Amino acid sequence: MTLDQLLSDHTVNRVASRIWARDPAVFVGADAAPAVTAAIRNRLGWLDAPAAMPARAAEIEAFRQRAAEDGLTDIYLLGMGGSSLCAEVLRDVLGVPGHPNRLVVLDTTDELAIQRVATSLVPARALFLVASKSGSTLEVTSLERYFWGLMSAAVENPGRHFAAITDPDTSLVAHATAHDYRHVFINPADIGGRYSALSLFGLVPAALLGVSGATLLAPALEMADACQLDSPANPGLRLGVFMGTQAAAGRDKLTFFGSPALAPLGAWIEQLVAESTGKLGRGILPVVGEPAAPPERFGADRAFVVVTTPGDTTPERFADSLEAAGHPVFRIETQPVALGAEFFRWEFATAVAGAVLGLNPFDEPDVRSAKARTQAQLDIRRESGAFRLDPPLDAGSLYARRDHAGGARAGAPGSYVAILDYLPADPARTDAINRLRGSLRARLGVATTHGVGPRYLHSTGQYHKGGPNTGLFVLVTSDDASATPVPGTEYTFSTLKQAQALGDFDALVAGGRTVIHCHFQTHAADVLTRLEHVLASLA
């Protein structure tokens, strides 16, 4: 069937209007438990964000003006998942050249990344945005404690250098009030974290970057209006039906290619789609940042979204070659100034894809398992003084363990390899990882993904544990060169990051996934070369 024929079915079923009517049955059927339907209704506030958020413009602008008057030009956003990724995309896509403010997104427990910020910090210019929907996100709380300590030692009134974005009545609201934060932004409680790009979680950092709310919300409102139609012309419905029906037909590796100007959008799409759909043994795996290749290198489990901007013909030619080889391709032509519209298109499309696949796109049932096992690992470390690792594989420099647990086999049709990367932060590593991904794809003929830990736990981590059991997970850790205590705890950031990695290993194994854990005792320059030698045995 063509996409238009499939759209006709979903138009007849009024999928779009039922989503706007807050009908939980469109996702989970009419017999779902009352608690489930109530929870879904309480996660649909993003539908109204383009129309409702202009009412917060004066509050945001007053905050921006006061911060500028006080010379707070160095913005540090402490957040995880949807609370941070939208700000990163805004900076990289819409950042105003020459604007006096700079934005650093810190969504990690990595010692090196944290110390880079700490050593370059100019306290008089620093403004920390503490962003957490729940108000109790472990990484965010740990980062806030650390930087609060640094600022307390450097300035007379540290609270003037902190602001919070959170839901009503969270522990962060109480903490921020008690510590005299500059401002506390209360976001609507019915907007989930990964659907929050057009809420205060996106609008506040955007304003500090010189991007007005209208720049984001005006195109988003136009897109929202277009997405209300029970019609094949509905842009969000078209994309969502494409995503959902392709996944249901076995093409569940949604591979994202696009113009460089919009490439940063891929990481945000990845967390939105993976965390929303990866559950109940099904879902859609976004493949982002994978090196381009001839069409014949891609398997029959692929569907493609190609995003182009006016004047950039390279993605169009690539899309043509994919279609000529028989791959399904969804094309989007847009431009950076329409970023707000793309945020809404993808949010609506992801909800539609959930409806097509018969699952609730607004919960994340498997995220808690890794959190609980992280705490268990911290308990082991506290009680015994060390984490438990298997004997070294090569001359004491590399630990390796694997647990196949009846899961995926490397190179099997429909499988994928996920590199779960807890190595110290190093921008140059991305290129090396991409080369490794290209090598694995060529050798095994499967899709590859790259998740930076612990960031991916708030993104693709849900899909890894709740989606189809077709992944081979390569967890890579190493010893850190430094150990910075997390204030108010018995552990360091290095210990916390290691516990998160080991906790995720345990959660994956408990879910019957195939996992290899490689731990390097030192972070040598040839780590990735040695890792590739380990992975060469997978075929």
CSV table of C-alpha atoms in Angstrom, one decimal, residues 208-437:
chain,number,residue,atom,x,y,z
A,208,LEU,CA,19.0,33.8,26.8
A,209,LEU,CA,20.5,33.0,23.4
A,210,GLY,CA,18.7,35.9,21.7
A,211,VAL,CA,16.0,33.8,20.1
A,212,SER,CA,12.5,35.2,20.8
A,213,GLY,CA,9.6,33.1,21.8
A,214,ALA,CA,7.7,34.2,18.7
A,215,THR,CA,10.5,32.8,16.5
A,216,LEU,CA,9.8,29.4,17.9
A,217,LEU,CA,6.1,29.6,18.6
A,218,ALA,CA,4.7,31.3,15.5
A,219,PRO,CA,5.8,28.5,13.1
A,220,ALA,CA,4.9,25.9,15.7
A,221,LEU,CA,1.4,27.3,15.9
A,222,GLU,CA,1.0,27.1,12.2
A,223,MET,CA,2.2,23.5,12.3
A,224,ALA,CA,-0.2,22.7,15.2
A,225,ASP,CA,-3.1,24.1,13.2
A,226,ALA,CA,-2.2,21.9,10.2
A,227,CYS,CA,-1.9,18.9,12.5
A,228,GLN,CA,-5.5,19.1,13.6
A,229,LEU,CA,-6.9,17.9,10.2
A,230,ASP,CA,-8.2,14.4,9.7
A,231,SER,CA,-6.7,14.5,6.3
A,232,PRO,CA,-3.7,13.1,4.3
A,233,ALA,CA,-2.5,16.7,4.2
A,234,ASN,CA,-1.8,16.7,7.9
A,235,PRO,CA,2.0,16.9,8.1
A,236,GLY,CA,2.3,15.3,11.5
A,237,LEU,CA,-0.1,12.5,10.6
A,238,ARG,CA,1.8,11.7,7.4
A,239,LEU,CA,5.1,11.4,9.2
A,240,GLY,CA,3.6,9.4,12.1
A,241,VAL,CA,1.8,6.9,9.9
A,242,PHE,CA,5.0,6.5,7.8
A,243,MET,CA,7.0,5.8,11.0
A,244,GLY,CA,4.5,3.5,12.6
A,245,THR,CA,3.5,1.4,9.5
A,246,GLN,CA,7.1,1.0,8.4
A,247,ALA,CA,8.0,-0.2,11.9
A,248,ALA,CA,5.1,-2.6,12.0
A,249,ALA,CA,6.3,-4.0,8.6
A,250,GLY,CA,9.8,-4.7,10.0
A,251,ARG,CA,11.4,-1.5,8.9
A,252,ASP,CA,11.9,-0.3,12.5
A,253,LYS,CA,15.3,1.4,12.1
A,254,LEU,CA,14.3,5.0,11.3
A,255,THR,CA,17.5,6.4,9.8
A,256,PHE,CA,17.9,10.2,9.9
A,257,PHE,CA,19.9,12.1,7.3
A,258,GLY,CA,19.7,15.8,6.5
A,259,SER,CA,21.3,19.1,5.7
A,260,PRO,CA,24.1,20.1,8.1
A,261,ALA,CA,22.1,23.2,9.2
A,262,LEU,CA,19.5,20.9,10.8
A,263,ALA,CA,21.7,17.9,11.7
A,264,PRO,CA,21.6,18.8,15.5
A,265,LEU,CA,17.9,18.1,15.4
A,266,GLY,CA,18.7,14.4,15.1
A,267,ALA,CA,19.7,14.0,18.8
A,268,TRP,CA,16.4,15.5,20.0
A,269,ILE,CA,14.4,13.3,17.6
A,270,GLU,CA,16.3,10.3,18.8
A,271,GLN,CA,15.3,10.7,22.4
A,272,LEU,CA,11.7,11.7,21.5
A,273,VAL,CA,11.0,8.7,19.3
A,274,ALA,CA,13.0,6.0,21.1
A,275,GLU,CA,11.8,6.8,24.6
A,276,SER,CA,8.2,7.2,23.4
A,277,THR,CA,7.9,4.0,21.3
A,278,GLY,CA,10.4,1.5,22.7
A,279,LYS,CA,8.3,-0.7,24.9
A,280,LEU,CA,6.2,-3.8,25.1
A,281,GLY,CA,8.8,-5.5,22.8
A,282,ARG,CA,8.2,-3.2,19.9
A,283,GLY,CA,9.1,0.3,18.8
A,284,ILE,CA,11.1,2.5,16.5
A,285,LEU,CA,14.8,2.8,16.8
A,286,PRO,CA,16.1,6.2,15.5
A,287,VAL,CA,19.6,5.8,13.8
A,288,VAL,CA,21.3,9.2,14.0
A,289,GLY,CA,24.8,10.3,13.0
A,290,GLU,CA,25.6,7.1,11.1
A,291,PRO,CA,28.0,7.7,8.3
A,292,ALA,CA,26.5,7.9,4.8
A,293,ALA,CA,26.9,4.9,2.6
A,294,PRO,CA,25.7,3.5,-0.8
A,295,PRO,CA,22.1,2.3,-0.6
A,296,GLU,CA,23.0,-1.3,-0.9
A,297,ARG,CA,24.8,-1.1,2.5
A,298,PHE,CA,21.5,-0.6,4.3
A,299,GLY,CA,19.3,-3.6,5.2
A,300,ALA,CA,15.6,-4.3,4.7
A,301,ASP,CA,14.9,-3.2,8.3
A,302,ARG,CA,15.5,0.5,7.4
A,303,ALA,CA,13.2,3.4,6.7
A,304,PHE,CA,14.6,6.8,6.1
A,305,VAL,CA,13.8,10.4,6.9
A,306,VAL,CA,15.7,12.9,4.8
A,307,VAL,CA,15.5,16.6,5.9
A,308,THR,CA,16.6,19.2,3.4
A,309,THR,CA,17.0,22.9,3.4
A,310,PRO,CA,16.5,25.2,0.3
A,311,GLY,CA,19.6,25.1,-1.9
A,312,ASP,CA,21.1,22.0,-0.4
A,313,THR,CA,20.7,19.3,-3.1
A,314,THR,CA,23.0,16.7,-1.6
A,315,PRO,CA,20.4,15.1,0.7
A,316,GLU,CA,17.9,15.1,-2.1
A,317,ARG,CA,20.2,13.2,-4.3
A,318,PHE,CA,20.9,10.7,-1.5
A,319,ALA,CA,17.1,10.3,-1.0
A,320,ASP,CA,16.7,9.6,-4.8
A,321,SER,CA,19.4,6.9,-4.6
A,322,LEU,CA,17.7,5.3,-1.6
A,323,GLU,CA,14.3,5.2,-3.3
A,324,ALA,CA,15.8,3.8,-6.5
A,325,ALA,CA,17.2,0.9,-4.4
A,326,GLY,CA,13.7,0.2,-2.9
A,327,HIS,CA,14.1,1.9,0.5
A,328,PRO,CA,11.1,3.8,1.8
A,329,VAL,CA,12.0,7.5,2.3
A,330,PHE,CA,10.0,10.3,3.9
A,331,ARG,CA,11.2,13.8,2.8
A,332,ILE,CA,10.9,17.0,4.7
A,333,GLU,CA,12.0,20.3,3.3
A,334,THR,CA,12.3,23.0,5.9
A,335,GLN,CA,14.8,25.6,7.2
A,336,PRO,CA,16.3,26.6,10.5
A,337,VAL,CA,13.9,29.4,11.2
A,338,ALA,CA,11.1,26.9,11.1
A,339,LEU,CA,12.6,24.8,14.0
A,340,GLY,CA,9.6,25.4,16.2
A,341,ALA,CA,7.4,23.8,13.5
A,342,GLU,CA,9.7,20.8,13.3
A,343,PHE,CA,9.5,20.4,17.1
A,344,PHE,CA,5.7,20.2,16.9
A,345,ARG,CA,5.6,18.0,13.7
A,346,TRP,CA,7.8,15.4,15.4
A,347,GLU,CA,6.0,15.5,18.7
A,348,PHE,CA,2.6,14.9,16.9
A,349,ALA,CA,4.1,12.3,14.6
A,350,THR,CA,5.5,10.4,17.5
A,351,ALA,CA,2.1,10.3,19.2
A,352,VAL,CA,0.6,9.1,15.9
A,353,ALA,CA,3.2,6.4,15.6
A,354,GLY,CA,2.4,5.3,19.1
A,355,ALA,CA,-1.3,5.0,18.1
A,356,VAL,CA,-0.3,3.0,15.0
A,357,LEU,CA,1.7,0.6,17.1
A,358,GLY,CA,-0.9,0.4,19.8
A,359,LEU,CA,1.3,1.6,22.7
A,360,ASN,CA,1.4,4.5,25.1
A,361,PRO,CA,3.9,7.1,23.9
A,362,PHE,CA,3.9,9.0,27.1
A,363,ASP,CA,5.3,6.6,29.6
A,364,GLU,CA,8.8,5.1,30.1
A,365,PRO,CA,8.3,1.9,32.1
A,366,ASP,CA,11.8,0.5,31.8
A,367,VAL,CA,13.8,3.6,32.8
A,368,ARG,CA,13.4,3.0,36.5
A,369,SER,CA,15.1,-0.4,36.3
A,370,ALA,CA,18.5,1.2,35.4
A,371,LYS,CA,18.0,3.8,38.1
A,372,ALA,CA,17.4,1.1,40.8
A,373,ARG,CA,20.4,-0.9,39.7
A,374,THR,CA,22.6,2.2,39.7
A,375,GLN,CA,21.7,2.6,43.4
A,376,ALA,CA,22.5,-1.1,44.0
A,377,GLN,CA,25.9,-0.6,42.4
A,378,LEU,CA,26.6,2.4,44.6
A,379,ASP,CA,25.6,0.2,47.6
A,380,ILE,CA,28.1,-2.5,46.5
A,381,ARG,CA,30.8,0.1,46.2
A,382,ARG,CA,30.1,1.6,49.6
A,383,GLU,CA,30.1,-1.8,51.3
A,384,SER,CA,33.0,-3.4,49.6
A,385,GLY,CA,35.1,-0.4,48.5
A,386,ALA,CA,35.1,-1.5,44.8
A,387,PHE,CA,32.9,-2.5,41.9
A,388,ARG,CA,33.0,-6.2,40.9
A,389,LEU,CA,34.6,-6.7,37.4
A,390,ASP,CA,35.7,-9.9,35.7
A,391,PRO,CA,39.5,-10.7,35.2
A,392,PRO,CA,41.4,-8.7,32.6
A,393,LEU,CA,41.4,-9.9,29.1
A,394,ASP,CA,44.7,-8.4,27.8
A,395,ALA,CA,47.7,-7.8,30.1
A,396,GLY,CA,45.7,-6.2,32.8
A,397,SER,CA,44.6,-3.2,30.7
A,398,LEU,CA,41.1,-4.3,29.6
A,399,TYR,CA,38.3,-6.1,31.4
A,400,ALA,CA,35.7,-7.7,29.1
A,401,ARG,CA,32.6,-9.7,30.0
A,402,ARG,CA,29.7,-10.7,27.9
A,403,ASP,CA,26.3,-12.0,28.6
A,404,HIS,CA,24.3,-13.2,25.7
A,405,ALA,CA,21.3,-14.1,27.8
A,406,GLY,CA,19.5,-15.6,24.8
A,407,GLY,CA,19.3,-12.2,23.1
A,408,ALA,CA,20.3,-11.0,19.6
A,409,ARG,CA,23.1,-12.4,17.6
A,410,ALA,CA,25.5,-10.1,15.9
A,411,GLY,CA,24.7,-9.7,12.2
A,412,ALA,CA,21.3,-11.4,12.4
A,413,PRO,CA,18.7,-9.8,10.1
A,414,GLY,CA,17.0,-7.0,11.8
A,415,SER,CA,19.6,-6.7,14.6
A,416,TYR,CA,21.6,-3.6,15.5
A,417,VAL,CA,24.7,-2.8,17.5
A,418,ALA,CA,24.5,-0.1,20.1
A,419,ILE,CA,27.8,1.4,21.4
A,420,LEU,CA,27.2,2.6,25.0
A,421,ASP,CA,30.0,5.0,25.6
A,422,TYR,CA,31.1,6.0,29.1
A,423,LEU,CA,34.6,7.0,28.1
A,424,PRO,CA,35.9,10.4,29.3
A,425,ALA,CA,34.4,13.3,27.2
A,426,ASP,CA,36.5,14.0,24.2
A,427,PRO,CA,35.1,15.8,21.1
A,428,ALA,CA,37.6,14.1,18.8
A,429,ARG,CA,36.2,10.7,19.9
A,430,THR,CA,33.0,11.2,17.8
A,431,ASP,CA,34.9,10.9,14.6
A,432,ALA,CA,36.6,7.7,15.8
A,433,ILE,CA,33.3,6.2,16.9
A,434,ASN,CA,31.8,7.0,13.6
A,435,ARG,CA,34.6,5.2,11.8
A,436,LEU,CA,33.9,2.3,14.2
A,437,ARG,CA,30.2,2.4,13.3
